[in-house]
PDB file of C-alpha atoms in Angstrom:
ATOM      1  CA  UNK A   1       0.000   0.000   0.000  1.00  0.00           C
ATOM      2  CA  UNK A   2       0.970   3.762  -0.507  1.00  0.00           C
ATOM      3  CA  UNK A   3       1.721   5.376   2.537  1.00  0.00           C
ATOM      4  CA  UNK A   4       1.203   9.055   2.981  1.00  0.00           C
ATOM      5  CA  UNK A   5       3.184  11.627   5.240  1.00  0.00           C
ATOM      6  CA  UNK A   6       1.552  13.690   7.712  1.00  0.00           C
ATOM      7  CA  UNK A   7       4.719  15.784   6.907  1.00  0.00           C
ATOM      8  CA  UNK A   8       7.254  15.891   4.309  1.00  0.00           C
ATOM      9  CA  UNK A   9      10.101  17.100   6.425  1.00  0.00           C
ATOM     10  CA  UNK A  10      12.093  13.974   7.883  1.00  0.00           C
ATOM     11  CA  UNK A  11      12.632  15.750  11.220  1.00  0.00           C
ATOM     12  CA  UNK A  12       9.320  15.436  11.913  1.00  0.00           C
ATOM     13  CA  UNK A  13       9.901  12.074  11.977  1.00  0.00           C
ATOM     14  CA  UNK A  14      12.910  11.818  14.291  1.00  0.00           C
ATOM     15  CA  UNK A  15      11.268  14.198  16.954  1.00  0.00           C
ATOM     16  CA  UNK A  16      10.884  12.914  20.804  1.00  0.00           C
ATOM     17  CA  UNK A  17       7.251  14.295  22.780  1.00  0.00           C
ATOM     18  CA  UNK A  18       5.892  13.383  26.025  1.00  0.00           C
ATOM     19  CA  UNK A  19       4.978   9.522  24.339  1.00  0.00           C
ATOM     20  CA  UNK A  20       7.752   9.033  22.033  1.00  0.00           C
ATOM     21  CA  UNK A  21      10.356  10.122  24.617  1.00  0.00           C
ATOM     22  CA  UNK A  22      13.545   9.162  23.008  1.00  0.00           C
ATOM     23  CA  UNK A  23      15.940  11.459  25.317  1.00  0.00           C
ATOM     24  CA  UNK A  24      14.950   9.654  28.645  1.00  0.00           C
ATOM     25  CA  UNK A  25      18.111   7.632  30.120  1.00  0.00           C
ATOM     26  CA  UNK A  26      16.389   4.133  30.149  1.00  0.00           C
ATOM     27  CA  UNK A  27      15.622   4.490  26.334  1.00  0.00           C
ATOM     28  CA  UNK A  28      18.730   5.529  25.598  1.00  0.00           C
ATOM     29  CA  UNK A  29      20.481   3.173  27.469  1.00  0.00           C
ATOM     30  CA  UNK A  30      18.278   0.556  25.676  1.00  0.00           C
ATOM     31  CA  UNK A  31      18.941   2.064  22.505  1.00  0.00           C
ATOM     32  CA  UNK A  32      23.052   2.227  22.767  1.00  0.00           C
ATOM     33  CA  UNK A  33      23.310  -1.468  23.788  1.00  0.00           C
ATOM     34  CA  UNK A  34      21.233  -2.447  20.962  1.00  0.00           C
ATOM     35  CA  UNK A  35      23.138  -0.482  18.291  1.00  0.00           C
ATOM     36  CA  UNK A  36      26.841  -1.593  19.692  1.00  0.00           C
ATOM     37  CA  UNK A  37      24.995  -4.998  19.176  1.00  0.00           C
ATOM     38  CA  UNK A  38      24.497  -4.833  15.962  1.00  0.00           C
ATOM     39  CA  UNK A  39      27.973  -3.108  14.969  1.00  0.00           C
ATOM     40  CA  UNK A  40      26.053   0.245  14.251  1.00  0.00           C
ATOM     41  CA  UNK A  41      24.088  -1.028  11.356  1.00  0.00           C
ATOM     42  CA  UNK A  42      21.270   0.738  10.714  1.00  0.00           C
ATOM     43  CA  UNK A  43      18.871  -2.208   9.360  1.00  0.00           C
ATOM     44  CA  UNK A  44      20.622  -4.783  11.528  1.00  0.00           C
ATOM     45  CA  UNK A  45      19.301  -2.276  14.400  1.00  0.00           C
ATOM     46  CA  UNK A  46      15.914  -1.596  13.273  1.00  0.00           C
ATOM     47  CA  UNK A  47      15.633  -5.283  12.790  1.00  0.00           C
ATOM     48  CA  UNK A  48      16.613  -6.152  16.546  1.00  0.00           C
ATOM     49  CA  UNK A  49      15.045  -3.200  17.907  1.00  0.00           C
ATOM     50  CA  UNK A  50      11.476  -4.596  16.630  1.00  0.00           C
ATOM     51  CA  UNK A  51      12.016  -8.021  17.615  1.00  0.00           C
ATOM     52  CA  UNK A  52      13.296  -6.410  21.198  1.00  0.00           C
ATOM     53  CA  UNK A  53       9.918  -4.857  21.166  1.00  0.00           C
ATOM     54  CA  UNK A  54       7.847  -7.800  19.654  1.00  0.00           C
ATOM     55  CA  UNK A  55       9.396 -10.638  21.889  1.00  0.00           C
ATOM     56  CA  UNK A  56      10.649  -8.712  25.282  1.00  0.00           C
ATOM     57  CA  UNK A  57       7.846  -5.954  25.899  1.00  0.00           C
ATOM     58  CA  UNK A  58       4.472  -8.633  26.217  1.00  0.00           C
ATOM     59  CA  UNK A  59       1.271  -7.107  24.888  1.00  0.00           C
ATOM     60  CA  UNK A  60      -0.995  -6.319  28.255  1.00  0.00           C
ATOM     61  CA  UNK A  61      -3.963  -8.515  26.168  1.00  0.00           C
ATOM     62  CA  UNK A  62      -2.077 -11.669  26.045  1.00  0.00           C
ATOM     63  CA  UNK A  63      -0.217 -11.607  29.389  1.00  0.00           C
ATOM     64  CA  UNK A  64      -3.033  -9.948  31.822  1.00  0.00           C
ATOM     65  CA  UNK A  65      -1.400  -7.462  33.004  1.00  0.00           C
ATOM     66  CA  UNK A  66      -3.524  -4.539  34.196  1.00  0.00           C
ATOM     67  CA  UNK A  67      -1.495  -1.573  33.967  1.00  0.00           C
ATOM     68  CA  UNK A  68      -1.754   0.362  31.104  1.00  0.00           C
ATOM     69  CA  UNK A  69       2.050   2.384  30.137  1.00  0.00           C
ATOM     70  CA  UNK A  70       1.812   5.241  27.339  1.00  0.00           C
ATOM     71  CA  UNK A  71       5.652   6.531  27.213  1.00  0.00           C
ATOM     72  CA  UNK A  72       7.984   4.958  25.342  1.00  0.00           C
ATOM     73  CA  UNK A  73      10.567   4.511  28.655  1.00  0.00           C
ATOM     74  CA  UNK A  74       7.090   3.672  30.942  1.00  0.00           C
ATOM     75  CA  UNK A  75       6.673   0.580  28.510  1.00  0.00           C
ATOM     76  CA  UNK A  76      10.543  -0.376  28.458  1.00  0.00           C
ATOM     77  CA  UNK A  77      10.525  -0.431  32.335  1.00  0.00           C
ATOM     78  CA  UNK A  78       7.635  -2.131  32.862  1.00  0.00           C
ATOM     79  CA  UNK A  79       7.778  -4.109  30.267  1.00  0.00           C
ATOM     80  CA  UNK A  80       4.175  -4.325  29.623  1.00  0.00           C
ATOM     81  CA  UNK A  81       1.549  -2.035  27.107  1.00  0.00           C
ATOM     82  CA  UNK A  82      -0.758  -2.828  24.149  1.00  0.00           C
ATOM     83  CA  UNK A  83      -0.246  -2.369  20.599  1.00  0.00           C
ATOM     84  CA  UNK A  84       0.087   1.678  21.305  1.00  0.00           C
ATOM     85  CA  UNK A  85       2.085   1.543  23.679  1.00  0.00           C
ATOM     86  CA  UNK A  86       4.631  -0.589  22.088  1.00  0.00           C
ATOM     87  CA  UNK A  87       4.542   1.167  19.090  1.00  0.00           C
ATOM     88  CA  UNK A  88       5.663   4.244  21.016  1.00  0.00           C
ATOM     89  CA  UNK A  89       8.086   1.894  22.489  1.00  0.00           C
ATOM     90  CA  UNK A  90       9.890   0.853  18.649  1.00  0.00           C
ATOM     91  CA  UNK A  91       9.555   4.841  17.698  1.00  0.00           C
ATOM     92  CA  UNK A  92      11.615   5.844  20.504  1.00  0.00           C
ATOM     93  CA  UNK A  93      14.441   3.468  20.041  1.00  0.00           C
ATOM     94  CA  UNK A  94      14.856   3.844  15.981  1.00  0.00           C
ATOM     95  CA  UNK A  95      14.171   7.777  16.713  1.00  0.00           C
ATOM     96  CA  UNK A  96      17.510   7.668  19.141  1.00  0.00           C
ATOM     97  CA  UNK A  97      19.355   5.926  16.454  1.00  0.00           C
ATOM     98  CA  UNK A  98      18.671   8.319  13.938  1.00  0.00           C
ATOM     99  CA  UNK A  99      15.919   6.393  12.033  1.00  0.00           C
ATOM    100  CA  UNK A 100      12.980   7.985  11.099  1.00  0.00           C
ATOM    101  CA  UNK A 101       9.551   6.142  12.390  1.00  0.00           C
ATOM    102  CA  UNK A 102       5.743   6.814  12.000  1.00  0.00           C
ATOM    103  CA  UNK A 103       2.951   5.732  13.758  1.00  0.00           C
ATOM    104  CA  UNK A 104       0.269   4.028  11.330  1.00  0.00           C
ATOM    105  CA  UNK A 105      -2.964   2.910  12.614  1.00  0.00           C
ATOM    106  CA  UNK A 106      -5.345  -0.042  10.854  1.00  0.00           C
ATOM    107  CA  UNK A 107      -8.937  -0.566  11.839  1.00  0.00           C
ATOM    108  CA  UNK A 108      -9.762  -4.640  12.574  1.00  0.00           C
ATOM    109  CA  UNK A 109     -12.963  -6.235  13.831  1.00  0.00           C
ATOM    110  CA  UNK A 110     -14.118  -9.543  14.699  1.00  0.00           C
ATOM    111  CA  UNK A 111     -14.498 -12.235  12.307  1.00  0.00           C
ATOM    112  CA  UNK A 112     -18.131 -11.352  12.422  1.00  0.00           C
ATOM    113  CA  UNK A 113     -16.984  -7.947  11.601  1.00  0.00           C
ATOM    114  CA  UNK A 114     -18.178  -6.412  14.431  1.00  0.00           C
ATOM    115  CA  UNK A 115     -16.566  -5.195  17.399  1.00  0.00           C
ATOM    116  CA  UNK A 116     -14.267  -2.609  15.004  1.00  0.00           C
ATOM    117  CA  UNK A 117     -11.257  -1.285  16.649  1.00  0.00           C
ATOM    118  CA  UNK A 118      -8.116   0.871  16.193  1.00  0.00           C
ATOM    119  CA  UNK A 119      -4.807  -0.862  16.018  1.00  0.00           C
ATOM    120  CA  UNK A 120      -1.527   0.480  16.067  1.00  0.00           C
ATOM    121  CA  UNK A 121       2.001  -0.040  14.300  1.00  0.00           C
ATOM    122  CA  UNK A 122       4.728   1.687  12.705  1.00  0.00           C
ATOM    123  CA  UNK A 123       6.712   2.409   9.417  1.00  0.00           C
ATOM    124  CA  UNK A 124      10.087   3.024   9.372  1.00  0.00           C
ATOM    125  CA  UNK A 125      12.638   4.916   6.787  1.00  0.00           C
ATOM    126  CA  UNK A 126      16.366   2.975   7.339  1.00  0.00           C
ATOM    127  CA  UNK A 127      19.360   5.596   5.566  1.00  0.00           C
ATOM    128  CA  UNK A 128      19.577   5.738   1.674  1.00  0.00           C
ATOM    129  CA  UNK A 129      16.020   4.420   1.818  1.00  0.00           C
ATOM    130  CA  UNK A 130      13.322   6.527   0.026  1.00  0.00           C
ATOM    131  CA  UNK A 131      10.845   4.239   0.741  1.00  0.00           C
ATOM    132  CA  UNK A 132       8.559   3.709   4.658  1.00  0.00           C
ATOM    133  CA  UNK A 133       8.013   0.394   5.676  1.00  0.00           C
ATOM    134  CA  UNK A 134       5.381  -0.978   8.007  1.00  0.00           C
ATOM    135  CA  UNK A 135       6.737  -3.122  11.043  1.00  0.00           C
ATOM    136  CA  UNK A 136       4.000  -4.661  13.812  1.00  0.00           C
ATOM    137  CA  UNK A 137       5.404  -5.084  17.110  1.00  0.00           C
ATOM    138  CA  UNK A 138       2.148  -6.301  18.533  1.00  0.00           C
ATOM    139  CA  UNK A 139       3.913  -9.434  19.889  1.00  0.00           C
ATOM    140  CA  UNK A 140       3.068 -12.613  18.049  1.00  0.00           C
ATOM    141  CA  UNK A 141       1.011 -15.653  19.658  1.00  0.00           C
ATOM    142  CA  UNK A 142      -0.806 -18.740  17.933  1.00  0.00           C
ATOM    143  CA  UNK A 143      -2.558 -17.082  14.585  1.00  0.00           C
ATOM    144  CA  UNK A 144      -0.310 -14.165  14.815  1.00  0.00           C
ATOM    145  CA  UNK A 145       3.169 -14.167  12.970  1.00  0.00           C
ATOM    146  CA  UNK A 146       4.624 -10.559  12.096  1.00  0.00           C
ATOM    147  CA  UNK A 147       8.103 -10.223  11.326  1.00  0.00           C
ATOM    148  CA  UNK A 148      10.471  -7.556  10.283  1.00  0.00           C
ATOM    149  CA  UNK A 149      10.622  -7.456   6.895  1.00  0.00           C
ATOM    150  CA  UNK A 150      11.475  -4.606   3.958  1.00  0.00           C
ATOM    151  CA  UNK A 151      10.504  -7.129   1.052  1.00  0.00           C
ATOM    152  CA  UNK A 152       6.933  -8.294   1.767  1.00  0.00           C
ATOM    153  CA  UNK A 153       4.871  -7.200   5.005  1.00  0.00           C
ATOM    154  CA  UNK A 154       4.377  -9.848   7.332  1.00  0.00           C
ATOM    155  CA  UNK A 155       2.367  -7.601   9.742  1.00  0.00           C
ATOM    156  CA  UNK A 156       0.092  -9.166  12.825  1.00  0.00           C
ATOM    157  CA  UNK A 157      -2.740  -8.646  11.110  1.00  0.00           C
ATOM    158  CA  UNK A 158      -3.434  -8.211   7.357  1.00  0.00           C
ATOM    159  CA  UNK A 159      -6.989  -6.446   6.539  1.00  0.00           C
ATOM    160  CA  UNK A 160      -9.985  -7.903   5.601  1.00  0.00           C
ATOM    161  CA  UNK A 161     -11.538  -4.835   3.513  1.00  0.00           C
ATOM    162  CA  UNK A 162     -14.781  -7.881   3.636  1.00  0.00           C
ATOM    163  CA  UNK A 163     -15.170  -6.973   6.903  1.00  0.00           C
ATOM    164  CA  UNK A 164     -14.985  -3.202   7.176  1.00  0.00           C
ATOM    165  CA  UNK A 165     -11.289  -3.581   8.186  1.00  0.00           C
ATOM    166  CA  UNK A 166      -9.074  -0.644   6.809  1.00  0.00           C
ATOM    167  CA  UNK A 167      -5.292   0.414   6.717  1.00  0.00           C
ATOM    168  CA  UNK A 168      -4.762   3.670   7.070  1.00  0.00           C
ATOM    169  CA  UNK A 169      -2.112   5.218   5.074  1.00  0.00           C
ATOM    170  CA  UNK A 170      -1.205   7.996   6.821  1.00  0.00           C
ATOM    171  CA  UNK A 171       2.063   8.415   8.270  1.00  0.00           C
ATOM    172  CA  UNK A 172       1.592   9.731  12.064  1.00  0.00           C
ATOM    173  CA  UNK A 173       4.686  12.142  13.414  1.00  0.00           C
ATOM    174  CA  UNK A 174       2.960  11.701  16.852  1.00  0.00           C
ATOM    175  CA  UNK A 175       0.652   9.363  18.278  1.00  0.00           C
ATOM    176  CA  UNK A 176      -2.926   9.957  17.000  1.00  0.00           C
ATOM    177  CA  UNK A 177      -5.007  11.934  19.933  1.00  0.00           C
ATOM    178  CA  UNK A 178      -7.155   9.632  19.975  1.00  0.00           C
ATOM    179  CA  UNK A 179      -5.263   6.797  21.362  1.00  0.00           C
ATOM    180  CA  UNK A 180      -3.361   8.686  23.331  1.00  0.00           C
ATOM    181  CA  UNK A 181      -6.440   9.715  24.945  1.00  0.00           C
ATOM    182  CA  UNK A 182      -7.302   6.443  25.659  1.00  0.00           C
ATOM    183  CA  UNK A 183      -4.101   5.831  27.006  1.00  0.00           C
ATOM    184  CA  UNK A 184      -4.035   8.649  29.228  1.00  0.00           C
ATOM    185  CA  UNK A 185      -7.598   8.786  30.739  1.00  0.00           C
ATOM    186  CA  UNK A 186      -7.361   4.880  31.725  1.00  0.00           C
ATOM    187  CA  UNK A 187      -6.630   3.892  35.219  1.00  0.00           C
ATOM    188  CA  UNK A 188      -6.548   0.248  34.231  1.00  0.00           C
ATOM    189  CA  UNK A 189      -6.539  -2.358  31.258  1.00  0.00           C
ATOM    190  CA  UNK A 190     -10.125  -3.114  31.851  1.00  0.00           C
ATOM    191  CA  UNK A 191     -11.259   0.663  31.460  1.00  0.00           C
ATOM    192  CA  UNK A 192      -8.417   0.985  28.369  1.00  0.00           C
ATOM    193  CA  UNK A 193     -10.775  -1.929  26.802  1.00  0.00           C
ATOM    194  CA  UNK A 194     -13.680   0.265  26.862  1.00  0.00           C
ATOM    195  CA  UNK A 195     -12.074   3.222  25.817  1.00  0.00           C
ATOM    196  CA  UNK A 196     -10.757   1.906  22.871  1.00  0.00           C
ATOM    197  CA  UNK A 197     -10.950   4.001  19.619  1.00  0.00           C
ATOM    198  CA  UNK A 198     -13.343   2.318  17.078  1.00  0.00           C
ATOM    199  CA  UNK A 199     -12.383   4.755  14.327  1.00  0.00           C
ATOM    200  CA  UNK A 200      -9.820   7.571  12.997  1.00  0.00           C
TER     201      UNK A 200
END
């Protein structure tokens, strides 16, 4: 799919805020020991930053944890967040390598297709690159297999336009207000659930 910038300047792109918050110490910490990792190559480190997200950072849904983390270091220390959350998460560490990330958003629903609902991910731009790529670091379980890829997406969930379900193509330089607001005004997973956005 075509993706569309919110904004054509780059820097947009690279910028920390109060979710994405790139300059705290524990994402930066983070960030350094995965780029001496990986020799400081830039698609060897976007490649084991998302699978650092995807495999270390369990989505709240699947491992029942109640909390409910919004900043990018709130989600690396507790190591806990939904798909949000961790998408925040992978934008903050390729942001403090240098790498340019969006937020992208999809809408999915039940097999029925009811129950719609906003789900996040991200793109990324690695150097030399002129092209964004979309990378899920939902966390994978039985039925759900995304990997890091710049060939063909392997995302957690590929749309079902049969069902109402829609990719969005835009190209976020912050997290969408609306599920941030969610985010924010939850005490809780259970209230989170409830507060979910069912559209953009």
């Amino acid at each position: 799919m075509e993706l569309i910038q919110e904004q054509p300047d780059l820097a947009a792109y690279l910028a920390a805020d109060d979710a994405i918050d790139h300059g705290h110490p524990l994402v930066r910490e983070t960030a350094d020991a995965l780029w001496t990792a990986t020799g400081a190559d830039a698609h060897a480190y976007a490649e084991v930053a998302f699978e650092f997200v995807r495999d270390t950072v369990p989505h709240s849904a699947d491992s029942g944890d109640p909390r409910v983390s919004w900043r990018a270091s709130d989600v690396l220390a507790t190591r806990n967040g939904i798909c949000y959350a961790k998408s925040h998460a992978l934008a903050a560490l390729l942001r403090a390598q240098g790498i340019p990330a969006a937020l992208c958003y999809q809408l999915l629903a039940d097999d029925d297709g009811s129950n719609p609902v906003v789900h996040g991910l991200i793109a990324l731009r690695l150097p030399g690159r002129t092209q964004w790529f979309r990378q899920d670091p939902r966390g994978n379980k039985p039925g759900v297999d995304a990997q890091f890829s710049l060939d063909c997406e392997q995302l957690a969930f590929p749309v079902r336009p049969e069902l109402g379900e829609v990719d969005y193509p835009e190209l976020h330089a912050a997290p969408h207000p609306a599920t941030l607001k969610a985010l924010r005004d939850s005490a809780d997973r259970p209230e989170l659930w409830r507060r979910l956005p069912t559209s953009l």
